[in-house]
Coordinates of C-alpha atoms in Angstrom, one line a residue:
X34 CA 0.0 0.0 0.0
X35 CA 2.7 2.5 1.1
X36 CA 5.0 1.5 -1.8
X37 CA 2.1 2.2 -4.2
X38 CA 1.6 5.6 -2.6
X39 CA 5.3 6.4 -2.8
X40 CA 5.2 5.5 -6.6
X41 CA 2.3 7.9 -7.1
X42 CA 4.0 10.8 -5.3
X43 CA 7.3 10.2 -7.1
X44 CA 5.6 10.2 -10.5
X45 CA 3.9 13.5 -9.7
X46 CA 7.1 15.0 -8.5
X47 CA 8.8 14.0 -11.7
X48 CA 6.1 15.3 -14.1
X49 CA 5.0 18.5 -12.4
X50 CA 7.7 21.2 -12.1
X51 CA 5.5 23.2 -9.8
X52 CA 5.8 20.5 -7.1
X53 CA 8.3 21.6 -4.4
X54 CA 8.1 18.7 -2.0
X55 CA 6.5 15.3 -1.5
X56 CA 4.6 16.6 1.5
X57 CA 3.0 19.3 -0.7
X58 CA 2.0 16.6 -3.2
X59 CA 0.4 14.5 -0.5
X60 CA -1.8 17.2 1.0
X61 CA -2.4 19.6 -1.9
X62 CA -2.9 17.6 -5.0
X63 CA -6.6 16.6 -5.7
X64 CA -5.5 14.3 -8.5
X65 CA -3.6 12.1 -6.0
X66 CA -6.5 12.2 -3.6
X67 CA -9.0 11.2 -6.3
X68 CA -6.9 8.2 -7.3
X69 CA -6.4 7.0 -3.7
X70 CA -10.1 7.2 -2.9
X71 CA -11.0 5.5 -6.2
X72 CA -8.9 2.5 -5.2
X73 CA -11.1 2.0 -2.2
X74 CA -14.3 2.5 -4.2
X75 CA -13.1 0.1 -6.9
X76 CA -12.3 -2.6 -4.4
X77 CA -15.8 -2.3 -2.9
X78 CA -17.3 -2.3 -6.4
X79 CA -15.5 -5.5 -7.3
X80 CA -16.7 -7.0 -4.0
X81 CA -20.3 -6.3 -4.9
X82 CA -21.0 -3.3 -2.6
X83 CA -22.2 -1.2 -5.5
X84 CA -24.2 1.4 -3.6
X85 CA -21.4 2.1 -1.1
X86 CA -18.9 2.3 -3.9
X87 CA -21.0 4.8 -5.8
X88 CA -21.5 6.9 -2.6
X89 CA -17.7 7.0 -2.0
X90 CA -17.2 8.0 -5.6
X91 CA -19.8 10.7 -5.2
X92 CA -18.0 12.1 -2.1
X93 CA -14.8 11.9 -4.1
X94 CA -16.2 14.1 -6.8
X95 CA -17.5 16.6 -4.2
X96 CA -14.1 17.1 -2.6
X97 CA -11.8 16.8 -5.6
X98 CA -13.9 17.8 -8.6
X99 CA -12.9 14.6 -10.3
X100 CA -15.5 12.0 -11.2
X101 CA -14.2 8.4 -11.5
X102 CA -16.8 5.7 -11.7
X103 CA -15.9 2.9 -9.2
X104 CA -16.0 0.4 -12.0
X105 CA -13.2 2.1 -13.9
X106 CA -9.8 0.5 -13.9
X107 CA -6.9 2.8 -13.0
X108 CA -3.3 1.6 -13.4
X109 CA -0.1 2.5 -11.5
X110 CA 1.5 5.9 -11.4
X111 CA -1.5 7.7 -13.0
X112 CA -1.3 11.4 -12.6
X113 CA -4.4 13.6 -12.9
X114 CA -3.0 17.1 -13.1
X115 CA -5.3 19.9 -11.8
X116 CA -8.1 17.5 -12.3
X117 CA -11.2 19.7 -12.1
X118 CA -13.9 18.4 -14.5
X119 CA -12.3 15.1 -15.3
X120 CA -14.8 12.3 -15.9
X121 CA -13.8 8.7 -16.3
X122 CA -16.6 6.3 -17.1
X123 CA -17.5 2.8 -15.8
X124 CA -15.9 0.6 -18.4
X125 CA -12.8 2.9 -19.0
X126 CA -9.3 1.5 -18.5
X127 CA -6.3 3.7 -17.8
X128 CA -3.0 2.0 -18.1
X129 CA 0.2 2.6 -16.1
X130 CA 2.1 6.0 -16.3
X131 CA -0.7 7.9 -17.9
X132 CA -1.2 11.6 -17.5
X133 CA -4.6 13.2 -17.6
X134 CA -5.2 17.0 -17.5
X135 CA -8.2 19.0 -16.4
X136 CA -11.5 18.8 -18.2
X137 CA -10.9 15.4 -19.8
X138 CA -13.8 13.0 -20.5
X139 CA -13.3 9.3 -21.0
X140 CA -16.9 8.8 -22.1
X141 CA -19.1 6.3 -23.9
X142 CA -21.5 6.6 -26.8
X143 CA -23.3 3.3 -26.4
X144 CA -26.4 2.9 -24.2
X145 CA -26.2 -0.9 -23.9
X146 CA -25.3 -2.2 -20.4
X147 CA -22.7 -4.8 -20.0
X148 CA -20.7 -3.7 -23.0
X149 CA -17.4 -1.9 -23.4
X150 CA -18.7 1.7 -23.7
X151 CA -15.6 3.7 -22.6
X152 CA -12.1 4.0 -24.0
X153 CA -8.9 2.1 -23.0
X154 CA -5.7 4.1 -22.5
X155 CA -2.6 2.0 -22.8
X156 CA 0.5 2.7 -20.8
X157 CA 2.1 6.1 -21.1
X158 CA -0.8 8.0 -22.8
X159 CA -0.9 11.8 -22.2
X160 CA -4.4 13.4 -22.6
X161 CA -4.4 17.2 -22.9
X162 CA -6.8 19.6 -21.1
X163 CA -10.4 19.5 -22.3
X164 CA -9.9 16.5 -24.6
X165 CA -12.9 14.2 -25.1
X166 CA -12.3 10.5 -25.9
X167 CA -15.7 8.9 -26.7
X168 CA -16.2 5.3 -27.4
X169 CA -15.0 1.8 -26.5
X170 CA -11.8 1.8 -28.5
X171 CA -8.1 1.8 -27.6
X172 CA -5.6 4.6 -27.4
X173 CA -2.2 3.0 -28.1
X174 CA 0.8 3.0 -25.9
X175 CA 2.6 6.3 -25.6
X176 CA 0.0 8.2 -27.7
X177 CA -0.7 11.9 -27.1
X178 CA -4.1 13.5 -27.3
X179 CA -4.0 17.3 -27.8
X180 CA -6.0 19.8 -25.7
X181 CA -9.7 20.0 -26.7
X182 CA -9.4 17.2 -29.2
X183 CA -12.4 15.0 -29.8
X184 CA -11.4 11.4 -30.4
X185 CA -14.0 9.1 -31.8
X186 CA -11.8 6.3 -33.2
X187 CA -8.6 4.4 -32.2
X188 CA -5.2 6.1 -32.1
X189 CA -2.1 4.0 -32.8
X190 CA 0.8 3.7 -30.4
X191 CA 3.1 6.6 -30.3
X192 CA 0.9 8.9 -32.4
X193 CA -0.3 12.4 -31.6
X194 CA -3.9 13.4 -32.3
X195 CA -5.3 16.9 -32.4
X196 CA -8.5 18.7 -33.5
X197 CA -12.2 18.1 -33.8
X198 CA -12.6 15.4 -34.9
X199 CA -9.1 14.4 -33.9
X200 CA -6.5 13.8 -36.7
X201 CA -3.1 12.3 -36.4
X202 CA -0.3 14.8 -37.0
X203 CA 2.9 14.0 -38.7
X204 CA 6.3 14.9 -37.4
X205 CA 8.2 17.4 -39.5
X206 CA 11.2 15.1 -39.7
X207 CA 9.1 12.5 -41.4
X208 CA 7.8 14.9 -44.0
X209 CA 11.2 16.2 -44.8
X210 CA 12.4 12.7 -45.6
X211 CA 9.5 12.3 -48.1
X212 CA 10.0 15.7 -49.7
X213 CA 13.7 15.5 -50.1
X214 CA 13.6 12.2 -52.0
X215 CA 13.0 13.1 -55.7
X216 CA 12.5 10.6 -58.5
X217 CA 15.2 10.2 -61.1
X218 CA 14.1 11.7 -64.4
X219 CA 13.8 9.3 -67.3
X220 CA 16.5 10.3 -69.9
X221 CA 16.2 7.2 -72.1
X222 CA 13.4 8.5 -74.3
X223 CA 14.5 11.1 -76.8
X224 CA 12.1 14.0 -77.5
X225 CA 12.2 16.4 -80.5
X226 CA 13.8 19.8 -80.0
X227 CA 11.5 22.7 -80.7
X228 CA 12.7 25.6 -82.7
X229 CA 13.8 28.6 -80.8
X230 CA 14.7 26.5 -77.8
X231 CA 17.7 24.5 -78.6
X232 CA 18.1 21.4 -76.4
X233 CA 15.1 22.4 -74.2
X234 CA 11.8 20.6 -74.0
X235 CA 9.0 22.4 -72.2
X236 CA 7.2 19.1 -71.5
X237 CA 10.0 17.9 -69.3
X238 CA 9.8 19.1 -65.7
X239 CA 12.6 18.4 -63.3
X240 CA 10.4 19.2 -60.3
X241 CA 9.0 16.5 -58.1
X242 CA 5.8 15.0 -59.5
X243 CA 2.7 14.6 -57.3
X244 CA 2.4 11.1 -55.9
X245 CA -1.1 10.1 -54.8
X246 CA 0.0 7.4 -52.4
X247 CA 1.5 9.6 -49.6
X248 CA -1.5 12.0 -49.9
X249 CA -4.0 9.1 -49.7
X250 CA -2.2 7.7 -46.7
X251 CA -2.3 11.1 -44.9
X252 CA -6.0 11.6 -45.6
X253 CA -6.9 8.1 -44.4
X254 CA -4.7 8.5 -41.4
X255 CA -3.6 4.9 -41.6
X256 CA 0.1 5.4 -41.1
X257 CA 1.4 3.0 -38.5
X258 CA 4.4 3.8 -36.4
X259 CA 7.3 1.5 -36.3
X260 CA 9.3 0.4 -33.2
X261 CA 11.6 3.4 -33.3
X262 CA 8.7 5.9 -33.3
X263 CA 7.1 4.1 -30.4
X264 CA 10.4 4.2 -28.5
X265 CA 10.8 7.9 -29.2
X266 CA 7.3 8.6 -27.9
X267 CA 8.1 7.4 -24.5
X268 CA 9.3 10.8 -23.4
X269 CA 6.8 12.9 -21.4
X270 CA 5.1 15.8 -23.2
X271 CA 3.2 18.2 -21.0
X272 CA -0.4 18.8 -22.2
X273 CA 0.4 16.4 -25.1
X274 CA 2.0 19.2 -27.1
X275 CA 4.3 18.1 -30.0
X276 CA 6.7 20.8 -31.1
X277 CA 7.5 19.2 -34.4
X278 CA 4.1 18.1 -35.5
X279 CA 2.3 19.0 -38.7
X280 CA -1.4 18.8 -39.4
X281 CA -1.9 16.2 -42.2
X282 CA -4.5 18.3 -44.0
X283 CA -2.2 21.3 -43.9
X284 CA 0.5 19.2 -45.5
X285 CA -1.8 17.9 -48.2
X286 CA -2.9 21.4 -49.1
X287 CA 0.6 22.7 -49.2
X288 CA 1.7 19.8 -51.5
X289 CA -1.3 20.4 -53.8
X290 CA -0.5 24.1 -54.0
X291 CA 3.1 23.4 -54.9
X292 CA 2.0 20.8 -57.5
X293 CA -0.4 23.3 -59.0
X294 CA 2.4 25.9 -59.2
X295 CA 4.6 23.4 -61.1
X296 CA 1.8 22.5 -63.5
X297 CA 1.2 26.2 -64.2
X298 CA 4.8 26.7 -64.9
X299 CA 4.8 23.8 -67.3
X300 CA 1.7 25.1 -69.1
X301 CA 3.3 28.5 -69.4
X302 CA 6.4 27.0 -71.1
X303 CA 4.1 25.0 -73.5
X304 CA 2.3 28.2 -74.4
X305 CA 5.6 30.0 -75.0
X306 CA 6.8 27.2 -77.3
X307 CA 3.5 27.3 -79.3
X308 CA 3.8 31.0 -79.7
X309 CA 7.3 30.7 -81.0
X310 CA 5.9 28.2 -83.6
X311 CA 3.5 30.8 -84.7
X312 CA 0.4 29.6 -82.9
X313 CA -1.3 32.3 -80.8
X314 CA -2.5 31.1 -77.4
X315 CA -5.0 33.1 -75.5
X316 CA -4.6 32.3 -71.8
X317 CA -7.2 34.2 -69.8
X318 CA -6.5 32.3 -66.6
X319 CA -5.1 34.6 -63.8
X320 CA -1.7 33.4 -62.4
X321 CA -1.7 31.2 -59.3
X322 CA -0.7 33.3 -56.2
X323 CA 1.2 30.6 -54.3
X324 CA 2.3 32.9 -51.5
X325 CA -1.2 34.0 -50.7
X326 CA -2.5 30.4 -50.7
X327 CA 0.3 29.3 -48.3
X328 CA -0.5 32.2 -46.0
X329 CA -4.2 31.1 -45.9
X330 CA -3.2 27.5 -45.1
X331 CA -0.8 28.5 -42.4
X332 CA -3.2 31.0 -40.7

């Protein structure tokens, strides 16, 4: 019992820089009090004393502002920081070393009794303030849920999800690896040289072509993290904030803008080549303002 309490105090002291002493944590942290009282209520619930367990849970909410159903399973070294407004449902499971901030709801969308209605958080999950995780699915080990995110489907291990509805964000290092790899142009096929442009072919573009597979993978949010990413996600991130994360929709829009700009440049070269051949080309299309579009996406 006391070893478990020492573990709880130590994990709070490690994750909260505002904690100055272990005594302060013991007497001034409602998240710790809520977890300790819940263990008693959960033991009574499992023993069949449902009414007493619910009453203790009710008192726990009155004194701490944290509502944990006595049927919920809470692991070791779980830190509920600040805690006011946290709601954890009956069939929810919170793994070891999880961190939950204020205003979080682990809720259910099903009305059927006896079913898994609430989410499961695997070990090391961080849930930011105000996040809502709704449904009987699993949040993978080491995942991070951003503040005010609304999660309605499973999140893979080591991933970071933000937004409403929640989307998995991609690390900037991953996107740089994709964008820096360019396909080798095919030089085996000879093309005729147009007059006025010796040795130049306007149909050949050295820029990177648009590949649908990475975009489709981003939109479907089906990218799975390998063992290295899961290991890298073990570090603690306060409020589940990822400094090097990129919204997948933003990345898709930026790639589409760049691809459109390259296509416009290609069409312009074709028009110039046709005019040099004596064919007048009337292009009434206004030019693409790439800088303005990027500013809109980034704002």
